[in-house]
Amino acid sequence: MSLFNVIGKREPMLDALEKATGRAKFTDDLTFPGMLFGKILRSPHPHAKILHVDLSKALKVKGVHGAICGRDIPKKKYGIVPMAKDEYALAIDKVRYIGDEVAAVVATSIEVAEEAISKIHVDYEVLPAVFDPLEAMKPGAPVIHDEVPNNVSAKIRKEFGDVEKAFFESDEIFEDDFETQPVNHAPLEPHAAIGLADHSGKVILYSSTQIPFFLRRNLATALDIPESRVRIIKPKVGGGFGQKIDLYAKDFCAAFFALKTKKPVKFVYEREEIFTSTRQRHPFKIHLKTGMKRDGTIHVQQFKAIADGGAYNSTAPLMITLACYFIMLPYRIENLLFEGCHVYTNKPVGGAMRGHGIPQVRFAVEAQLDLIAEKMGIDPFELRLKNAFHAGEPHPAKLLVQSCGFSDTLIKAAEAIGWKEKRGKLPFGRGIGLAGASFPSGVSNMSHISSGAVVKIERDASITLLTGAADIGQGAETVISQIVAEEMGVPLEDIRITAADTEITPLDPGTFGSGVTLRAGNAAKMAAQSAKEKLLEAVAEKLEVEIHQLEVKDRRIYVKDQPEKGMSFSEAIKVYQYSDRPMPIIGRGSYMPPAKEPTTLLKEDGNFSPAYSFMTQAAEVEVDTTTGKVKVLKMVAAHDCGRAINPMLVEGQLDGSVVGGMGQALYEDVLIEKGQVINPSFLDYGLPTAMEIPSITSIEVETDDPEGPFGAKESGEGTQLAPAPAIINAIYDAIGVRFKSLPVTPEKVLEALQEKKGKTY
Amino acid sequence: MKHILKLNVNGEDHEVLTDIHKTLLEVLREDLGLTGTKKGCDLGTCGACTVLIEGKPYLSCLTLAVAVQEKRILTIEGLAKDGDLHPLQKAFAEKGAIQCGFCTPGMILIAKAFLDEHPSPSEGEVKKAVAGNLCRCTGYAKIVEAILSVTEKI
Ligand code: FES
Ligand code: FES
């Protein structure tokens, strides 16, 4: 029998029926009387000076309530990472990519706003542009931001062991170059914001954000007003995957015009704007050199990773740091050097996307491991197993890994894909492959990455939970409610949750870095504990026992081993009140991931995350050698996410990640020519549909993490690291071609097959 | 120029004074307040705006409201009958086929239209039926599972 009542149950999401009936409200579903509609004018040039913006004709259009450009807004740069602020909501001096924001208009209808936008006249002085990061790094390249003359806006160099010596000691050395493409997050819900202002100068912003408290901070900065004058409310959010982390012009403009006009103001992005002017997964160029010992030990690895950042930083320093840290796991590598940088180009902006810098480097590592295995005559599965990291082992860079099911995920994934029977044994055109990965469950040691929660026990014995965690569709509200229900000994239906309103709910960093379950879950658990203890005090007094003798389960509080001696939750509340204790019963929790032996990220060694998840993905593919099309037949996702609070939601995360990873491997590519996105629509972009999906087997390898709430770790992002390399490795098994750049399109397959044929004859 | 459009939505007759060039999606969301129908692209490429007209699925972002006057239009808000959820709505919720839920109304309606015509489809047929409806969250696996789970129940 399970130890738990609510943890581990396949509970539907709390808001699933709201969504199934069309009642769930997303930002664009909200309207307010007298609401105005906004539109943004974007740059047609990849790089140009703005000489003059003439708004006069736009302002004359009937129904227009305001028009602004860069000169009208506070000269305050913002950015998601404080040390890397480089953006204005509307370009002030120059534009840096096609789609950069130049001006904005609000009007009584969207049609009027569009008409007014077309009447804005901008004088540009076109500047030379640069589109390739290697070109951008050369002396004499166009400078995109004056403060960064070499266009390298973030850098990391991390070394442990003795890399030079280790290469000398290696029996074999492998060197390869890999390349990845830009990928759009493509959340189904377009980005939207609605601003409302009152006469005291306070603004309320409804926004499709995954990070309400950071948005409050960034918006206050950009508007140049105190944080206390900004309130962010997060309605339902239709997916984010990292793209809804940043502040966008739509947020700023909705708030700015609301303050100015004292009317509600709505901005919604079109799909094309989402492709050109939000964020995308950074394309990487990676040079990877690995030194191996004859027995199959990975002795040393050296990385040179160049991330094409596009025109602005967004998360640049964090992204490149993550790329660096998560090649240190899931394998034991004693000697390592990582040199990575983020380079400005005149292209759409890179940002956090599911896995955040890691899928790119993971692809390189896993593709090369297969290559190494072949050259050294070692089975790729055995090679990974041999080098797998284990819990409690000292890590050369001092990561503290307290739970690690990596080997188990490898073994189980290999078993489920039929490794022994199939690898190298399927007919030409069919093949299997696998790849491993690791991901953090949030980041340690940063006080601004703390979560708070409040739990109230109401007079009718229901429980109210306030959390700042931002549910963007992954089910955070459900999972956190399950944690509280378990702690309180009540069924899930007794919990009412209010989430993510910066004025009502306690501070939370939001949804990123896969820290929500661990961070907000721990805060909520602490809050529940503290509320419960207050109630138990009164009950213990009444029953004349000690608090620790009491147990809470099925809405009852009773003496352990004497279930008949006790009372229901509602009786307990009466007992509490009659004992003259103060109402309401409120528990609070503030949680910061522990700072045991922390790293300073860019410099010192040390621990990065409170917990690490581990995973292996295995793929079976079929390559049509006449069309070049690759079909993924089966994917196995074995994932160590600690204890799954809700296995159904974990599976959902795995499924979504696998299919997204497949998209990255085979279909998705933001095609950019001279800075212009040439496929900014679903029609041309290549989002996987139901027709392409493989059969997916998800295997949960449960470990009990000491830091996670009830032993839970992350499950949302790590799963997107390994599908692409697993597929690429399976393609090799199928047709004997190694692809080192993504995506593997039918054209590339045909070309490679041709070339191969040429060689054989 | 505004016109009065006569629309029958979810069994109710409406007279809507609105611009003649408006799409059905715009009229539903803006004039009738039926925001359950979602706009994911406004270009006919995502399926989020799917509604049923005389039982057949249409992309409401590509359909002019004026062209479907006097026809029976069903949106997600009208699917539950007298408070009883449609089996697809229940199945989607219970099977974890809903994550962010933005694609859900369109998915459920396309599935309904399909199952009405094909009461016991194969898995492949279900996948094909929903192939025009995009979902970025679920990887479609649980959506297909949910649809298949109700094939006997309808
Ligand atoms: S909104 Fe109609 S198909 Fe996307
Ligand atoms: S559930 Fe989010 S798009 Fe389908």
Short mmCIF file of C-alpha atoms and ligand atoms in Angstrom, two decimals, chain A residues 188 238-239 241, chain B residues 97-104 134-138 143, ligand 2:
data_model
loop_
_atom_site.label_atom_id
_atom_site.label_comp_id
_atom_site.label_asym_id
_atom_site.label_seq_id
_atom_site.Cartn_x
_atom_site.Cartn_y
_atom_site.Cartn_z
CA LEU A 188 -0.44 27.94 -28.95
CA GLY A 238 -1.49 28.78 -23.04
CA GLY A 239 1.99 27.33 -22.85
CA PHE A 241 8.26 26.77 -22.71
CA ALA B 97 -5.24 15.30 -22.53
CA ILE B 98 -5.38 18.92 -21.38
CA GLN B 99 -2.32 20.83 -20.33
CA CYS B 100 -2.47 24.52 -21.10
CA GLY B 101 -5.88 23.97 -22.63
CA PHE B 102 -5.52 26.45 -25.45
CA CYS B 103 -5.90 23.84 -28.15
CA THR B 104 -8.55 21.95 -26.18
CA LEU B 134 -1.84 21.74 -33.31
CA CYS B 135 -0.89 21.17 -29.71
CA ARG B 136 2.49 22.15 -28.32
CA CYS B 137 2.05 20.76 -24.82
CA THR B 138 0.81 17.20 -24.83
CA ILE B 143 -5.35 13.41 -26.74
S1 FES C 2 -2.64 21.66 -24.28
FE1 FES C 2 -1.40 23.37 -24.70
S2 FES C 2 -1.53 23.50 -26.82
FE2 FES C 2 -2.57 21.68 -26.42
#
